[in-house]
Amino acid sequence: MKQPIFFTHSQCIHCKKKLAFIDLIPIISCLIQGFHCRYCLKQLPSIYLVEELLGGFFTLLVLKNGIDFSSFYIYIFLLQAFLLSLTDFLYWKVEPKILYPLFLFLLSLHLFLNQTLFWKTGIGIFLLFTCFTYFTNNSMGYGDVILLSCWSILLGHIAILHIIFLASINGLLFCIINKLLFKKNYRKIPFVPFLSIGLFFYLYI
């Protein structure tokens, strides 16, 4: 990653000025500023708007029934998925600085909530998809494999198979729609965003 996007202030990519919190509030940014930088007046990347909207949506969704350890656990799970989706989408990378600390935090919450850990499932998923990646010429990134292994330890084989199935269907639909409507052929797509969609649907649908 050439530039961190989560552990520093958001900034304008044109003039490099740090964006104030008010600049990142979607309603203000869109309606008042037209989602342009207040300093150089150039348009801000749309990913900033997507980040703020989805982050706010997940926060409201998880906390709508009150704040407790279970809802906080789900929030951290979705936060990890969301942040890793952004790094995969922007940089084609499952950022270890996000993956490992948040996984260890989730592991601690998991144990605190007295939930079962599925170590055998995690090891099995790791070995299975490592072999799959090796024999299919790296059709799946090793970051994806590690992420799936971590999630498998927390969720078990039934949940992870549902997530993989939903992610694969969504990824396939994405490619088909882009080919039919926009005549775009993707030989490779970031998979973590689709895994995150699968996780979201598994948790809430």
CSV table of C-alpha atoms in Angstrom, one decimal:
chain,number,residue,atom,x,y,z
A,1,MET,CA,0.0,0.0,0.0
A,2,LYS,CA,1.5,3.3,-1.0
A,3,GLN,CA,-0.6,5.3,1.4
A,4,PRO,CA,-2.6,4.3,4.5
A,5,ILE,CA,-6.2,5.2,4.3
A,6,PHE,CA,-7.6,4.0,7.6
A,7,PHE,CA,-5.0,5.1,10.2
A,8,THR,CA,-4.5,8.7,9.0
A,9,HIS,CA,-6.9,11.6,8.3
A,10,SER,CA,-8.7,11.5,5.0
A,11,GLN,CA,-7.2,14.1,2.7
A,12,CYS,CA,-7.8,15.6,-0.7
A,13,ILE,CA,-5.8,13.7,-3.4
A,14,HIS,CA,-5.3,16.9,-5.3
A,15,CYS,CA,-4.2,19.6,-2.8
A,16,LYS,CA,-3.3,17.1,0.1
A,17,LYS,CA,-5.3,19.2,2.6
A,18,LYS,CA,-6.7,17.1,5.5
A,19,LEU,CA,-10.4,16.8,5.3
A,20,ALA,CA,-12.4,17.9,8.3
A,21,PHE,CA,-15.0,15.6,9.8
A,22,ILE,CA,-17.8,17.8,8.4
A,23,ASP,CA,-16.3,17.3,4.9
A,24,LEU,CA,-16.9,13.6,5.1
A,25,ILE,CA,-20.6,13.8,6.2
A,26,PRO,CA,-22.4,12.6,3.1
A,27,ILE,CA,-25.4,15.0,3.2
A,28,ILE,CA,-23.1,18.0,3.7
A,29,SER,CA,-20.5,16.9,1.2
A,30,CYS,CA,-23.1,16.2,-1.5
A,31,LEU,CA,-25.7,18.8,-1.1
A,32,ILE,CA,-23.6,21.8,0.1
A,33,GLN,CA,-20.2,21.2,-1.4
A,34,GLY,CA,-21.2,18.9,-4.3
A,35,PHE,CA,-18.6,16.5,-2.9
A,36,HIS,CA,-15.8,18.8,-3.8
A,37,CYS,CA,-12.8,19.8,-1.7
A,38,ARG,CA,-13.5,23.1,0.2
A,39,TYR,CA,-9.9,24.2,-0.4
A,40,CYS,CA,-9.1,23.5,-4.1
A,41,LEU,CA,-12.7,22.9,-5.2
A,42,LYS,CA,-11.8,19.7,-7.1
A,43,GLN,CA,-14.0,16.6,-6.9
A,44,LEU,CA,-13.2,14.1,-4.1
A,45,PRO,CA,-12.9,10.4,-4.9
A,46,SER,CA,-16.3,8.7,-4.8
A,47,ILE,CA,-14.8,6.0,-2.6
A,48,TYR,CA,-14.8,8.5,0.3
A,49,LEU,CA,-18.6,8.8,0.0
A,50,VAL,CA,-19.0,5.0,-0.3
A,51,GLU,CA,-16.8,4.5,2.8
A,52,GLU,CA,-18.8,7.0,4.9
A,53,LEU,CA,-22.2,5.8,3.8
A,54,LEU,CA,-21.5,2.1,4.3
A,55,GLY,CA,-19.7,2.7,7.6
A,56,GLY,CA,-22.6,4.6,9.0
A,57,PHE,CA,-25.1,2.1,7.7
A,58,PHE,CA,-23.3,-0.8,9.3
A,59,THR,CA,-23.0,1.1,12.6
A,60,LEU,CA,-26.8,1.9,12.7
A,61,LEU,CA,-27.7,-1.7,11.6
A,62,VAL,CA,-25.7,-3.4,14.3
A,63,LEU,CA,-26.5,-1.0,17.1
A,64,LYS,CA,-30.2,-0.6,16.4
A,65,ASN,CA,-31.2,-3.1,19.1
A,66,GLY,CA,-28.9,-1.6,21.7
A,67,ILE,CA,-25.3,-1.9,22.7
A,68,ASP,CA,-24.0,-5.2,24.2
A,69,PHE,CA,-21.0,-7.5,23.7
A,70,SER,CA,-22.8,-9.5,21.0
A,71,SER,CA,-23.7,-6.5,18.9
A,72,PHE,CA,-20.2,-5.1,19.4
A,73,TYR,CA,-18.7,-8.5,18.3
A,74,ILE,CA,-20.8,-8.4,15.1
A,75,TYR,CA,-19.8,-4.7,14.5
A,76,ILE,CA,-16.1,-5.5,14.7
A,77,PHE,CA,-16.7,-8.5,12.4
A,78,LEU,CA,-18.4,-6.3,9.8
A,79,LEU,CA,-15.8,-3.5,10.3
A,80,GLN,CA,-13.0,-5.9,9.5
A,81,ALA,CA,-14.8,-7.1,6.4
A,82,PHE,CA,-15.5,-3.6,5.3
A,83,LEU,CA,-12.0,-2.3,5.7
A,84,LEU,CA,-10.5,-5.3,4.0
A,85,SER,CA,-12.9,-4.9,1.2
A,86,LEU,CA,-11.6,-1.4,0.6
A,87,THR,CA,-8.0,-2.4,0.7
A,88,ASP,CA,-8.7,-5.3,-1.7
A,89,PHE,CA,-10.7,-3.1,-4.0
A,90,LEU,CA,-8.2,-0.2,-4.0
A,91,TYR,CA,-4.9,-2.0,-3.7
A,92,TRP,CA,-5.6,-5.7,-4.5
A,93,LYS,CA,-4.3,-6.5,-1.0
A,94,VAL,CA,-5.7,-8.1,2.1
A,95,GLU,CA,-3.9,-5.7,4.5
A,96,PRO,CA,-2.3,-7.7,7.4
A,97,LYS,CA,-2.3,-4.6,9.6
A,98,ILE,CA,-6.1,-4.8,9.6
A,99,LEU,CA,-6.6,-8.6,9.3
A,100,TYR,CA,-4.5,-9.9,12.2
A,101,PRO,CA,-5.2,-7.3,14.9
A,102,LEU,CA,-8.9,-7.4,14.3
A,103,PHE,CA,-8.9,-11.1,14.1
A,104,LEU,CA,-7.2,-11.4,17.5
A,105,PHE,CA,-9.6,-8.9,18.9
A,106,LEU,CA,-12.5,-10.9,17.5
A,107,LEU,CA,-11.0,-14.1,18.9
A,108,SER,CA,-10.9,-12.5,22.4
A,109,LEU,CA,-14.5,-11.4,22.1
A,110,HIS,CA,-15.5,-14.8,20.9
A,111,LEU,CA,-13.9,-16.5,23.9
A,112,PHE,CA,-15.4,-13.8,26.2
A,113,LEU,CA,-18.9,-14.7,24.8
A,114,ASN,CA,-18.2,-18.4,25.5
A,115,GLN,CA,-18.5,-19.3,21.8
A,116,THR,CA,-17.0,-22.4,20.2
A,117,LEU,CA,-13.8,-22.2,18.2
A,118,PHE,CA,-13.5,-24.3,15.1
A,119,TRP,CA,-9.8,-24.9,14.7
A,120,LYS,CA,-10.1,-28.0,12.6
A,121,THR,CA,-12.3,-26.1,10.2
A,122,GLY,CA,-9.9,-23.3,9.9
A,123,ILE,CA,-7.0,-25.6,9.2
A,124,GLY,CA,-9.0,-27.6,6.7
A,125,ILE,CA,-10.1,-24.5,4.9
A,126,PHE,CA,-6.5,-23.2,4.8
A,127,LEU,CA,-5.2,-26.5,3.4
A,128,LEU,CA,-8.0,-26.9,0.9
A,129,PHE,CA,-7.8,-23.4,-0.6
A,130,THR,CA,-4.0,-23.4,-0.5
A,131,CYS,CA,-4.1,-26.5,-2.7
A,132,PHE,CA,-6.8,-25.0,-4.9
A,133,THR,CA,-4.8,-21.8,-5.4
A,134,TYR,CA,-1.6,-23.7,-6.2
A,135,PHE,CA,-3.2,-26.0,-8.8
A,136,THR,CA,-5.3,-23.2,-10.4
A,137,ASN,CA,-2.4,-20.8,-11.1
A,138,ASN,CA,-3.2,-18.4,-8.2
A,139,SER,CA,-6.8,-18.0,-9.2
A,140,MET,CA,-7.4,-17.0,-5.6
A,141,GLY,CA,-5.1,-14.8,-3.6
A,142,TYR,CA,-3.4,-16.1,-0.5
A,143,GLY,CA,-4.8,-13.2,1.5
A,144,ASP,CA,-8.3,-14.4,0.7
A,145,VAL,CA,-7.2,-17.9,1.9
A,146,ILE,CA,-6.0,-16.6,5.2
A,147,LEU,CA,-9.1,-14.4,5.7
A,148,LEU,CA,-11.3,-17.4,5.0
A,149,SER,CA,-9.3,-19.5,7.4
A,150,CYS,CA,-9.6,-16.9,10.2
A,151,TRP,CA,-13.4,-16.6,9.6
A,152,SER,CA,-13.7,-20.4,9.6
A,153,ILE,CA,-12.2,-20.6,13.1
A,154,LEU,CA,-14.9,-18.3,14.4
A,155,LEU,CA,-17.9,-19.4,12.3
A,156,GLY,CA,-17.5,-23.1,11.5
A,157,HIS,CA,-17.8,-25.0,8.2
A,158,ILE,CA,-21.5,-24.5,7.6
A,159,ALA,CA,-21.3,-20.7,7.9
A,160,ILE,CA,-18.1,-20.4,5.8
A,161,LEU,CA,-19.5,-22.6,3.0
A,162,HIS,CA,-22.6,-20.4,2.9
A,163,ILE,CA,-20.4,-17.3,2.7
A,164,ILE,CA,-18.2,-18.8,-0.1
A,165,PHE,CA,-21.3,-19.8,-2.0
A,166,LEU,CA,-22.9,-16.4,-1.7
A,167,ALA,CA,-19.6,-14.6,-2.6
A,168,SER,CA,-19.1,-16.8,-5.7
A,169,ILE,CA,-22.7,-16.2,-6.9
A,170,ASN,CA,-22.4,-12.5,-6.4
A,171,GLY,CA,-19.0,-12.4,-8.1
A,172,LEU,CA,-20.3,-14.3,-11.1
A,173,LEU,CA,-23.4,-12.0,-11.4
A,174,PHE,CA,-21.0,-9.0,-11.3
A,175,CYS,CA,-19.0,-10.4,-14.2
A,176,ILE,CA,-22.0,-11.4,-16.2
A,177,ILE,CA,-23.8,-8.0,-15.7
A,178,ASN,CA,-20.6,-6.1,-16.6
A,179,LYS,CA,-20.1,-8.2,-19.7
A,180,LEU,CA,-23.7,-7.8,-20.9
A,181,LEU,CA,-24.3,-4.2,-20.1
A,182,PHE,CA,-20.8,-2.6,-20.3
A,183,LYS,CA,-19.0,-5.1,-22.6
A,184,LYS,CA,-16.3,-5.5,-19.9
A,185,ASN,CA,-14.5,-8.8,-19.4
A,186,TYR,CA,-12.8,-9.2,-16.0
A,187,ARG,CA,-10.0,-11.9,-15.8
A,188,LYS,CA,-9.6,-11.0,-12.2
A,189,ILE,CA,-11.7,-9.3,-9.6
A,190,PRO,CA,-11.2,-8.4,-5.9
A,191,PHE,CA,-12.9,-11.3,-4.0
A,192,VAL,CA,-13.0,-9.8,-0.4
A,193,PRO,CA,-15.9,-7.4,-1.2
A,194,PHE,CA,-17.9,-10.4,-2.3
A,195,LEU,CA,-16.9,-12.4,0.7
A,196,SER,CA,-18.0,-9.5,2.8
A,197,ILE,CA,-21.4,-9.4,1.1
A,198,GLY,CA,-21.7,-13.1,1.8
A,199,LEU,CA,-20.9,-12.5,5.4
A,200,PHE,CA,-23.5,-9.7,5.7
A,201,PHE,CA,-26.2,-11.9,4.1
A,202,TYR,CA,-25.3,-14.8,6.3
A,203,LEU,CA,-25.5,-12.7,9.5
A,204,TYR,CA,-28.7,-10.9,8.6
A,205,ILE,CA,-30.8,-12.8,6.0
